[in-house]
Amino acid sequence: MSVNEGAGKSGFVNNLGKVYALYTLGFLVFFGLMAIGEKMGMSAKAIGIGFLLFTIAIYAIIGWLSRTMEVSAYYVAGREVPAVYNGMATAADWMSGASFVALAGGVYFGGYPYLGFIVGWTGGYVLVNSLLAPYLRKFGCYTVPDFIGTRYGGNLARFVAVVVLVVASFTYVTAQINATGTIASRALGIPFNVGVWLGLLGIFICSMLGGMRGVTWTQVAQYIVLIIAYLVPIIWMSNRHGLGIIPQFSYGPAVQRIAELEAQYGLNPPLEAIKGVSVLTTPQDAPAGHAWGMVSLAICMMAGTASLPHILMRYFTTPSVKSARRSVGWSLLFIFLLYFSAPALATLTKLQLLDPTYAHSVIGKAFEEVSNLEWVKNWSAVGMLAVVDQNGDGIVQLNEFFMRPDIVVLATPEIAGLPYVISGLVAAGGLAAAMSTADGLLLAIANALSHDLYYKIIDPQADTRRRLIVARVLLIIIGAAAAFIAMQQLTGILGAVAWAFDFACSGLFFPLVLGVWWKRANGAGAVAGMAGGFLVGSWYLYMVYTGAMAPWWGIDHIRFGIIGMPVSLVLTVVVSLLTPAPSKEIQDMVDETRIPSGGTILEQTH
Amino acid sequence: MADKSDAMMQHWQKTRNLTFLILILWFIFAIVLPAMANSLNSMSFLGFPLGYYFCVQGSLIAFVAMIWFQNWRQEAIDDEFGVNE
């Protein structure tokens, strides 16, 4: 499996099916061995360490085998990734620590408005496929600012696109490194800060030697781990409670049962709040009056999906325009598997805690009994859970069970009384999700800086060797900076991720879409649209987040794209119309973009 | 040359119409139905309240189907004009 040589590489691509089938089998065998180990008395800690080390070792091997000194392999994986595998890699690139770790918790605690994340993070792919991916692939760019810079002509447009990209992706990557650190520190029993740097090391191993090629093949491996890790606990839990073999289609009655239980216990705020953890106060399914909150969140997430460069650049790696389109179809199918499971997980976990007929339920039980449960003690010890008998009746009430939303997925196997080997599997899955997204983001940032800022703007004479060395040095610097910021633990995982989408859609969505769909759009319009949308959006975020201003129409800090996007659209259109139309060559180039066949528009090795 | 660009114009027109159709469907499933969840909830599907069902599953399935449908139609359009690779 030597993927470092030109000839061996295509051998690897031809044998992908075999390689990854073998890998999946190996992972399942390892899971089986750990399960046997647990039966024979292996400690929980040893199992956790085993899972993390085994998976990271695999990623490291793939990263090493994918090392390269070719520009096109480094930036676009040599444009030879088949549609199905690009679909898997995109799914891993896409599903971050937020999707894997935090999403089900968000749905658990946030109820209906949070379903905007579920709809938004899947519906966005319809926009990617219809409006952008095939056209950008045909264009043949290496990075998203590369498209902006060439289509709109001029270094200013390129530079503004780089700035928006860096801000959006950097916000996102700190959240991922934070998640990596959280998981590594808990599973390995090391301090959070050490976990952060260890996670970063793993991320570098995947991305540094092979660039996009290394990241692609590790992301495929990471998708396989994360999807197994997400689905196994849900199916296990559901079968134990007789909710169907594939619970995703049959948990409807559970939703209705929860509505009954919520009414029975009452959704009250706690008598005394505890910092960092929350009680359940939002009903599972009560959409009355929240339609705008749900839809505004979904719109930001969808437009953000279609403007985040680490996702768009995945579609630059396929062999043709047709395969780029097909791989969007595969991507969404693979993503769908997790997203339609997250609400099922949230529902089953909630039922598990609330329903008194379940063996391991918590609410309504004696306080004495609950506070002595092993998992309650473990999670309370790290401050992520609290059970306090605030009204002194000796019974755990719904508003006396405090939990940090981020831990719902990680703690579910223990809450449901599943064997520890499942917890180890979930930790490995969460790590795979956070690492794969961090890889993609770091590469998007470093590539934009090395290709667009350094090579295209600062030193167009640089030779290949120098360009690739600069790219790697930047990767290390940005990774270290992100890890440093992640150590400050400024926001929760889901909050920071939502911001990234808002930044991206405020600045990039309309300039990108109009670049393909409106020939009259010109450089001045694009610069005004990107800068205006981004600045107004950021200003609104600052004003609302610091409380200097009350939100308009309920648009809070995680939805500020709703403010930035219209500004960007109006500026792009108006300024374009007030300034001269783009040149004939540019307009012909846009026409050419719309025809799938033929070579790319930019040179192969530009 | 004129013929060729005429054909390309038609190709683009068909591509654009297909895209508009998909965007309309997208608007319905991504925005209209989730926003109407409250009134849809009075109906039930597979044991789910219908509005909830669209938000957690129905719209998602529609998105996947839409993309596959669009790609299938788009490939047919590309074949018709001989621009498929």
XYZ file of C-alpha atoms in Angstrom:
691
model
C 0.000 0.000 0.000
C 2.593 2.543 -0.988
C 0.741 5.711 -1.790
C 3.803 7.924 -1.911
C 4.915 6.940 -5.408
C 3.209 8.129 -8.590
C 2.615 4.580 -9.852
C 1.805 2.992 -6.498
C -0.677 5.762 -5.808
C -3.092 4.745 -8.530
C -2.693 1.159 -7.319
C -3.932 2.369 -3.954
C -6.863 4.221 -5.512
C -7.835 1.082 -7.468
C -7.838 -0.995 -4.307
C -9.721 1.401 -2.044
C -12.611 -1.004 -1.521
C -10.306 -3.749 -0.300
C -8.161 -1.476 1.848
C -11.074 0.102 3.699
C -13.032 -3.147 4.045
C -9.970 -4.681 5.675
C -9.577 -1.630 7.885
C -13.229 -1.762 9.006
C -12.900 -5.449 9.756
C -9.727 -4.772 11.739
C -11.501 -2.104 13.756
C -14.402 -4.444 14.545
C -11.988 -7.189 15.569
C -10.242 -4.716 17.860
C -13.649 -3.766 19.325
C -14.350 -7.463 19.932
C -10.989 -7.940 21.638
C -11.664 -4.999 23.925
C -15.104 -6.411 24.777
C -13.508 -9.740 25.698
C -10.843 -7.856 27.635
C -13.550 -6.100 29.650
C -15.199 -9.437 30.499
C -11.808 -10.695 31.696
C -11.384 -7.712 33.973
C -9.564 -5.108 31.901
C -9.940 -1.701 33.548
C -12.083 1.065 32.064
C -9.059 3.299 31.775
C -7.050 0.706 29.850
C -9.941 0.250 27.420
C -10.225 3.997 26.841
C -6.484 4.311 26.205
C -6.566 1.275 23.923
C -9.259 2.781 21.704
C -7.569 6.147 21.355
C -4.086 4.792 20.704
C -5.282 2.173 18.225
C -7.226 4.642 16.108
C -4.583 7.380 16.220
C -1.925 4.850 15.204
C -3.987 3.929 12.126
C -4.425 7.578 11.147
C -0.702 8.143 11.589
C 0.127 5.231 9.282
C -2.227 6.551 6.599
C -0.798 10.047 7.007
C 2.763 8.756 6.598
C 1.918 6.671 3.520
C 0.245 9.669 1.888
C 3.228 12.011 2.164
C 3.920 14.056 -0.934
C 5.989 16.833 -2.478
C 3.662 17.442 -5.452
C 1.618 20.639 -5.532
C -1.546 19.092 -6.927
C -1.415 16.159 -4.488
C -0.869 18.561 -1.597
C -3.686 20.970 -2.513
C -6.325 18.770 -4.181
C -5.236 15.155 -3.531
C -4.176 14.863 -7.196
C -7.874 15.153 -8.217
C -8.327 11.400 -8.176
C -10.680 10.758 -5.247
C -13.691 8.661 -6.384
C -17.148 10.053 -5.592
C -18.089 7.563 -2.853
C -14.840 8.049 -0.937
C -14.977 11.796 -1.341
C -18.484 11.521 0.092
C -17.142 9.748 3.167
C -14.249 12.155 3.537
C -16.618 15.125 3.251
C -18.928 13.591 5.832
C -16.019 13.267 8.294
C -14.750 16.736 7.370
C -18.251 18.033 7.985
C -19.305 16.210 11.122
C -17.297 17.864 13.794
C -17.043 17.521 17.494
C -20.166 19.683 17.498
C -22.224 17.234 15.457
C -20.926 14.188 17.215
C -20.582 15.372 20.787
C -22.830 18.390 21.193
C -25.734 18.128 18.745
C -27.824 15.495 20.515
C -27.308 17.415 23.757
C -28.482 20.605 22.058
C -31.634 18.848 20.929
C -32.078 17.301 24.384
C -31.980 20.676 26.139
C -32.989 23.118 23.391
C -36.096 21.431 21.987
C -37.670 22.597 18.753
C -35.587 25.736 17.962
C -32.409 23.632 18.022
C -33.789 21.383 15.312
C -32.687 24.276 13.075
C -29.207 22.743 13.333
C -30.481 19.394 12.054
C -32.345 20.872 9.093
C -29.680 23.509 8.409
C -26.669 21.218 8.445
C -28.281 18.846 5.948
C -30.330 21.198 3.741
C -27.208 23.245 3.023
C -25.954 20.467 0.769
C -28.815 21.096 -1.656
C -27.374 24.594 -2.077
C -23.829 23.250 -2.383
C -24.897 20.886 -5.139
C -27.214 23.221 -7.047
C -25.310 26.450 -6.847
C -21.608 25.841 -6.344
C -19.786 22.502 -6.208
C -19.906 21.408 -9.876
C -19.016 24.901 -11.124
C -16.125 25.392 -8.739
C -14.809 21.943 -9.691
C -14.940 22.861 -13.363
C -13.105 26.076 -12.569
C -10.196 24.031 -11.268
C -9.138 26.222 -8.360
C -7.019 25.022 -5.421
C -8.759 27.101 -2.770
C -11.943 29.152 -2.451
C -10.151 32.549 -2.536
C -8.465 31.232 -5.697
C -11.906 31.207 -7.338
C -12.812 34.650 -5.987
C -9.436 36.085 -7.028
C -9.617 34.744 -10.587
C -13.316 35.304 -11.216
C -13.355 38.835 -9.863
C -9.819 39.697 -10.921
C -7.374 41.403 -8.638
C -5.576 40.808 -5.416
C -7.943 42.883 -3.300
C -10.879 40.487 -3.813
C -8.550 37.562 -3.174
C -7.236 39.146 -0.014
C -10.684 39.969 1.422
C -11.812 36.395 0.734
C -8.730 35.121 2.585
C -9.576 37.297 5.597
C -13.178 36.053 5.809
C -12.032 32.466 5.341
C -9.426 32.723 8.069
C -11.793 34.285 10.614
C -14.600 31.768 9.963
C -12.389 28.689 9.872
C -10.259 29.745 12.808
C -13.348 30.233 14.997
C -14.429 26.770 14.005
C -11.072 25.060 14.496
C -10.612 26.271 18.069
C -13.897 24.559 18.970
C -12.637 21.331 17.383
C -9.323 21.401 19.196
C -11.234 22.116 22.387
C -13.329 18.982 21.746
C -10.217 16.920 20.953
C -8.668 18.037 24.220
C -11.808 17.286 26.223
C -12.080 13.752 24.880
C -8.370 12.945 25.083
C -8.093 14.277 28.619
C -11.060 12.275 29.878
C -10.179 9.014 28.133
C -6.469 9.137 28.977
C -6.836 10.729 32.392
C -4.509 13.649 31.613
C -5.010 17.395 32.191
C -7.070 19.251 29.585
C -4.141 21.357 28.364
C -1.998 18.289 27.725
C -4.955 16.725 25.922
C -5.168 19.770 23.644
C -1.534 19.513 22.539
C -1.763 15.753 22.148
C -4.835 16.160 19.970
C -3.013 18.757 17.894
C -0.134 16.350 17.373
C -2.575 13.753 16.034
C -4.055 16.355 13.696
C -0.613 17.273 12.330
C 0.230 13.638 11.690
C -2.815 13.369 9.417
C -2.341 16.598 7.523
C 1.250 17.751 7.449
C 3.038 15.205 5.308
C 0.344 14.551 2.757
C -1.683 17.773 2.710
C -5.077 17.211 1.132
C -4.132 13.692 0.058
C -3.273 12.613 3.596
C -6.337 14.328 5.010
C -8.610 12.665 2.448
C -7.551 9.116 3.219
C -7.506 9.614 6.993
C -10.948 11.251 6.843
C -12.376 8.185 5.122
C -10.998 6.058 7.957
C -12.324 8.521 10.523
C -15.809 8.483 9.006
C -15.969 4.718 9.401
C -15.016 4.931 13.072
C -17.330 7.788 13.911
C -20.436 6.386 12.260
C -19.999 2.986 13.922
C -19.442 4.729 17.246
C -22.575 6.837 16.868
C -24.962 4.125 15.743
C -23.957 1.206 17.967
C -25.093 2.713 21.310
C -28.417 3.918 19.881
C -29.292 0.573 18.378
C -28.123 -1.282 21.475
C -30.156 0.914 23.805
C -33.266 0.733 21.650
C -33.215 -3.025 21.364
C -32.810 -3.358 25.080
C -35.977 -1.296 25.612
C -37.967 -2.898 22.806
C -38.154 0.318 20.758
C -37.372 -1.420 17.482
C -34.297 -2.767 15.728
C -33.734 0.495 13.855
C -35.038 3.040 16.372
C -34.668 6.023 14.006
C -37.923 5.016 12.334
C -39.840 3.913 15.385
C -39.169 6.334 18.227
C -42.310 8.341 17.504
C -44.175 6.842 20.486
C -41.183 7.747 22.689
C -41.578 11.419 21.670
C -45.193 11.302 22.771
C -44.343 9.466 25.985
C -41.820 12.194 26.827
C -44.482 14.865 26.340
C -46.601 13.023 28.929
C -43.701 12.692 31.366
C -42.703 16.345 30.944
C -46.244 17.357 31.811
C -46.253 14.999 34.787
C -42.958 16.212 36.320
C -43.331 19.845 35.222
C -40.574 21.796 33.444
C -39.483 24.199 36.162
C -36.269 26.151 36.558
C -34.082 24.931 39.435
C -34.537 26.418 42.908
C -30.882 27.346 42.819
C -28.867 27.503 39.570
C -25.479 25.782 39.349
C -22.830 27.251 37.049
C -21.930 25.279 33.907
C -24.733 22.725 34.140
C -28.432 22.995 33.313
C -31.732 21.317 34.045
C -34.316 20.483 31.417
C -36.756 23.382 30.987
C -37.576 23.330 27.261
C -40.156 20.815 26.071
C -39.056 18.244 23.489
C -41.643 19.218 20.904
C -43.510 22.516 21.344
C -43.035 24.598 18.211
C -45.744 27.188 18.932
C -44.243 30.665 18.627
C -40.719 29.433 17.805
C -40.993 29.099 14.026
C -38.820 32.151 13.300
C -36.149 31.049 15.780
C -35.959 27.656 14.119
C -36.038 28.886 10.535
C -33.583 31.768 11.035
C -31.065 29.348 12.548
C -31.608 26.884 9.695
C -31.056 29.611 7.067
C -27.733 30.697 8.595
C -26.512 27.117 8.861
C -27.538 26.287 5.285
C -25.940 29.326 3.681
C -22.898 28.808 5.919
C -22.592 25.222 4.704
C -22.444 26.478 1.141
C -19.732 29.025 1.968
C -17.384 27.203 4.308
C -14.162 26.666 2.359
C -13.116 23.417 4.056
C -16.266 21.800 2.636
C -16.189 23.405 -0.808
C -12.547 22.465 -1.316
C -13.355 18.780 -0.822
C -15.197 18.899 -4.151
C -12.024 20.101 -5.887
C -10.481 16.663 -5.350
C -12.730 14.569 -7.605
C -11.670 13.472 -11.101
C -14.548 15.223 -12.936
C -17.516 17.577 -12.621
C -19.896 14.628 -12.729
C -18.084 12.895 -9.903
C -18.081 16.154 -7.905
C -21.879 16.230 -8.138
C -22.214 12.569 -7.334
C -19.973 12.948 -4.350
C -22.250 15.683 -2.938
C -25.036 13.091 -3.117
C -22.894 10.557 -1.268
C -21.778 13.155 1.274
C -25.303 14.003 2.287
C -26.322 10.356 2.457
C -23.430 9.622 4.844
C -24.164 12.762 6.871
C -27.846 11.915 7.011
C -27.034 8.651 8.804
C -25.747 10.612 11.798
C -28.171 13.528 11.659
C -31.347 11.508 11.660
C -29.908 9.530 14.565
C -29.028 12.494 16.802
C -32.648 13.350 17.723
C -33.285 9.634 18.262
C -30.353 9.514 20.673
C -31.541 12.634 22.496
C -35.022 11.160 22.812
C -33.903 7.728 23.989
C -31.500 9.198 26.542
C -34.208 11.486 27.869
C -36.662 8.632 28.123
C -34.001 6.555 29.832
C -33.632 9.225 32.526
C -37.294 10.161 32.890
C -39.350 7.013 32.479
C -39.834 5.378 35.892
C -40.587 2.016 34.291
C -36.945 1.721 33.092
C -34.429 -0.099 35.243
C -31.803 2.664 35.091
C -34.071 5.712 35.282
C -33.174 8.601 37.575
C -35.952 11.153 37.925
C -38.401 10.360 40.707
C -35.973 7.900 42.339
C -34.636 8.216 45.881
C -31.863 10.806 46.145
C -29.702 8.421 48.157
C -29.817 5.748 45.454
C -29.107 8.090 42.520
C -26.192 9.946 44.039
C -24.440 6.615 44.597
C -24.654 5.506 40.960
C -21.174 5.017 39.509
C -21.656 7.284 36.455
C -23.277 10.028 38.524
C -20.228 10.050 40.787
C -17.758 10.018 37.856
C -19.327 12.885 35.924
C -20.058 14.911 39.062
C -16.388 14.660 40.021
C -15.405 16.602 36.864
C -18.182 19.168 37.342
C -20.225 18.151 34.321
C -23.176 16.755 36.222
C -24.850 17.538 39.522
C -27.687 15.964 41.452
C -28.733 18.097 44.420
C -31.774 17.581 46.588
C -32.659 21.279 46.636
C -36.194 20.944 47.972
C -35.130 18.411 50.596
C -37.795 15.783 49.870
C -35.316 12.947 49.357
C -36.513 12.407 45.766
C -34.670 13.494 42.583
C -36.953 15.949 40.778
C -36.556 16.930 37.136
C -35.268 20.360 38.161
C -32.715 18.815 40.510
C -30.873 16.842 37.819
C -28.207 19.137 36.322
C -26.148 18.204 33.284
C -23.778 19.900 30.843
C -25.422 19.614 27.391
C -22.111 18.643 25.753
C -21.900 15.345 27.641
C -25.187 13.764 26.560
C -23.577 11.626 23.833
C -20.450 10.735 25.798
C -22.364 9.791 28.940
C -25.293 7.959 27.348
C -23.679 4.488 27.308
C -23.002 4.733 31.048
C -26.436 6.226 31.804
C -28.080 3.319 30.008
C -25.847 0.826 31.797
C -24.071 -0.407 28.654
C -20.635 -2.072 28.986
C -17.660 0.293 29.201
C -16.316 -0.886 25.859
C -19.140 1.158 24.275
C -17.920 4.277 26.081
C -14.438 3.636 24.701
C -15.898 3.296 21.223
C -17.828 6.552 21.593
C -14.698 8.370 22.774
C -12.800 7.103 19.709
C -15.707 8.244 17.510
C -15.803 11.698 19.063
C -12.060 12.046 18.634
C -12.308 10.978 14.986
C -15.065 13.537 14.386
C -13.173 16.412 15.997
C -9.805 15.500 14.435
C -11.153 15.071 10.914
C -12.843 18.455 10.979
C -9.846 20.164 12.544
C -7.627 18.696 9.777
C -9.857 20.046 7.053
C -10.117 23.472 8.641
C -6.419 23.868 9.366
C -5.620 22.846 5.828
C -8.192 25.306 4.435
C -6.581 28.141 6.397
C -2.978 27.176 5.702
C -3.673 26.604 2.003
C -5.407 29.944 1.605
C -2.462 31.681 3.264
C 0.224 29.754 1.401
C -1.411 29.622 -2.017
C -3.395 32.855 -2.166
C -1.517 35.177 0.119
C 2.067 33.948 -0.232
C 2.245 32.492 -3.743
C -0.341 34.582 -5.603
C 0.174 37.916 -3.876
C 3.565 38.057 -2.167
C 5.948 35.867 -4.151
C 4.604 34.516 -7.482
C 8.122 33.332 -8.393
C 8.357 30.832 -5.548
C 9.215 27.279 -6.684
C 7.207 24.187 -5.765
C 9.476 23.099 -2.954
C 9.379 26.491 -1.319
C 5.577 26.743 -1.647
C 5.030 23.399 0.014
C 7.438 24.182 2.832
C 5.707 27.512 3.467
C 2.340 25.691 3.477
C 3.547 23.298 6.186
C 5.163 25.942 8.341
C 1.917 27.914 8.260
C -0.018 24.778 9.185
C 2.081 24.381 12.336
C 1.822 28.042 13.320
C -1.964 28.166 12.846
C -2.484 24.858 14.632
C -0.455 26.050 17.600
C -2.326 29.360 17.710
C -5.665 27.535 17.624
C -4.576 25.196 20.416
C -3.471 28.161 22.490
C -6.877 29.839 22.087
C -8.706 26.559 22.713
C -6.908 26.327 26.069
C -8.683 29.513 27.193
C -12.059 27.697 26.809
C -13.966 30.821 25.818
C -17.281 29.392 24.560
C -19.170 26.108 24.492
C -18.604 23.844 21.514
C -21.901 24.490 19.750
C -21.749 28.291 20.158
C -18.347 28.722 18.504
C -19.339 26.454 15.631
C -22.504 28.434 14.893
C -20.421 31.627 14.729
C -18.162 30.114 12.083
C -21.184 29.470 9.857
C -22.457 32.997 10.375
C -19.091 34.557 9.525
C -18.813 32.431 6.386
C -22.307 33.127 5.077
C -22.156 36.853 5.920
C -19.005 37.341 3.885
C -18.800 34.656 1.232
C -22.199 33.225 0.311
C -23.504 35.805 -2.140
C -20.167 36.748 -3.757
C -19.546 33.035 -4.440
C -23.031 32.274 -5.762
C -23.248 35.416 -7.876
C -19.775 34.690 -9.238
C -21.220 31.622 -10.932
C -24.804 32.726 -11.546
C -24.540 36.400 -12.485
C -22.032 37.376 -15.159
C -22.499 41.061 -14.432
C -21.067 40.720 -10.891
C -17.658 42.396 -10.835
C -14.654 42.836 -8.590
C -15.775 46.061 -6.938
C -19.159 44.529 -6.118
C -17.602 41.374 -4.691
C -15.154 43.289 -2.504
C -17.950 45.522 -1.208
C -20.218 42.506 -0.640
C -17.622 40.452 1.195
C -16.267 43.257 3.330
C -19.657 44.888 4.001
C -21.498 41.680 4.910
C -18.645 40.472 7.066
C -18.158 43.766 8.913
C -21.844 44.445 9.543
C -22.360 40.845 10.688
C -19.372 41.069 13.038
C -20.544 44.410 14.396
C -23.978 42.944 15.139
C -22.402 39.938 16.851
C -20.307 42.225 19.027
C -23.227 44.474 19.976
C -25.598 41.628 20.791
C -23.099 39.328 22.468
C -21.788 42.020 24.797
C -25.337 43.166 25.546
C -24.699 46.664 24.181
C -27.816 46.305 22.074
C -31.019 44.257 22.290
C -31.355 41.687 19.479
C -33.568 42.717 16.558
C -36.534 40.415 15.888
C -35.090 37.750 18.151
C -31.914 37.399 16.075
C -29.414 36.488 18.764
C -25.663 35.976 18.535
C -25.800 32.510 16.960
C -27.946 33.803 14.070
C -26.078 36.961 13.042
C -25.740 35.718 9.457
C -29.358 36.835 8.991
C -28.042 40.394 9.363
C -24.812 39.997 7.377
C -26.181 38.173 4.323
C -28.682 40.752 3.037
C -26.072 43.500 3.435
C -23.649 41.415 1.405
C -26.253 40.725 -1.317
C -27.333 44.339 -1.677
C -23.765 45.660 -1.739
C -22.588 43.111 -4.290
C -25.479 43.885 -6.649
C -25.587 47.660 -6.236
C -21.844 48.271 -6.415
C -21.547 45.914 -9.411
C -24.222 47.850 -11.271
C -22.622 51.207 -10.462
C -19.234 50.116 -11.823
C -18.275 48.827 -15.311
C -19.183 45.267 -16.322
C -16.429 42.636 -16.112
C -14.260 42.130 -19.193
C -15.188 39.859 -22.093
C -12.600 37.277 -20.978
C -14.121 37.045 -17.511
C -17.643 36.697 -18.922
C -16.466 33.964 -21.313
C -14.812 32.255 -18.386
C -18.137 32.194 -16.523
C -19.795 30.659 -19.608
C -17.071 28.060 -19.762
C -17.638 27.223 -16.062
C -21.190 26.188 -16.879
C -20.146 23.461 -19.340
C -19.158 20.286 -17.492
C -16.924 18.728 -20.163
C -13.426 19.794 -21.154
C -10.435 20.609 -18.964
C -10.422 22.900 -15.984
C -10.280 26.635 -16.572
C -7.175 27.261 -14.547
C -3.976 25.461 -15.503
C -3.422 22.103 -13.823
C -0.394 23.287 -11.895
C -1.080 26.948 -11.377
C -19.394 28.127 -33.923
C -22.798 29.850 -33.764
C -24.475 26.435 -33.580
C -22.280 25.391 -30.762
C -23.010 28.437 -28.649
C -26.743 28.084 -29.371
C -26.586 24.559 -28.075
C -24.699 25.755 -25.038
C -27.345 28.383 -24.428
C -30.041 25.693 -24.480
C -27.943 23.491 -22.235
C -27.629 26.301 -19.735
C -31.333 27.080 -19.937
C -32.247 23.508 -19.086
C -29.653 23.402 -16.325
C -31.047 26.615 -14.904
C -34.651 25.413 -14.991
C -33.682 22.216 -13.215
C -31.833 24.238 -10.580
C -34.856 26.499 -10.008
C -37.092 23.473 -9.578
C -34.712 22.047 -6.975
C -34.472 25.367 -5.158
C -38.265 25.582 -4.931
C -38.421 22.077 -3.453
C -35.577 23.029 -1.123
C -37.506 26.086 0.050
C -40.563 23.987 0.844
C -38.734 21.293 2.783
C -36.102 23.463 4.453
C -38.185 26.471 5.390
C -41.952 26.185 4.850
C -42.617 22.785 6.435
C -40.315 23.250 9.483
C -41.894 26.663 10.098
C -45.361 25.107 10.018
C -44.433 22.432 12.535
C -47.007 23.601 15.037
C -50.018 23.126 12.783
C -48.596 19.926 11.262
C -48.197 18.421 14.709
C -51.923 17.773 14.941
C -51.341 14.997 12.399
C -49.204 11.988 13.086
C -46.926 9.832 10.929
C -45.239 6.555 12.013
C -46.274 7.526 15.527
C -44.443 10.887 15.294
C -46.181 14.248 15.439
C -45.919 15.250 11.762
C -44.260 18.657 12.253
C -41.590 17.124 14.466
C -41.130 14.334 11.933
C -40.282 16.750 9.126
C -37.673 18.529 11.234
C -35.871 15.395 12.359
C -36.273 13.105 9.369
C -38.776 13.879 6.610
C -37.025 16.967 5.246
C -33.643 15.245 5.546
C -34.798 12.344 3.403
C -36.230 14.865 0.926
C -32.828 16.637 0.723
C -30.995 13.419 -0.095
C -33.614 12.477 -2.692
C -33.470 15.967 -4.228
C -29.724 15.869 -4.763
C -29.788 12.405 -6.302
C -32.726 13.362 -8.497
C -31.034 16.559 -9.644
C -27.819 14.727 -10.508
C -29.715 12.085 -12.447
C -31.558 14.751 -14.484
C -28.441 16.877 -14.921
C -26.484 13.945 -16.317
C -29.303 13.352 -18.794
C -29.131 17.020 -19.859
C -25.351 16.846 -20.214
C -25.647 13.687 -22.325
C -28.245 15.303 -24.550
C -25.832 18.095 -25.427
C -22.762 15.870 -25.515
C -20.969 17.670 -22.699
C -20.806 14.770 -20.261
C -17.296 13.625 -19.548
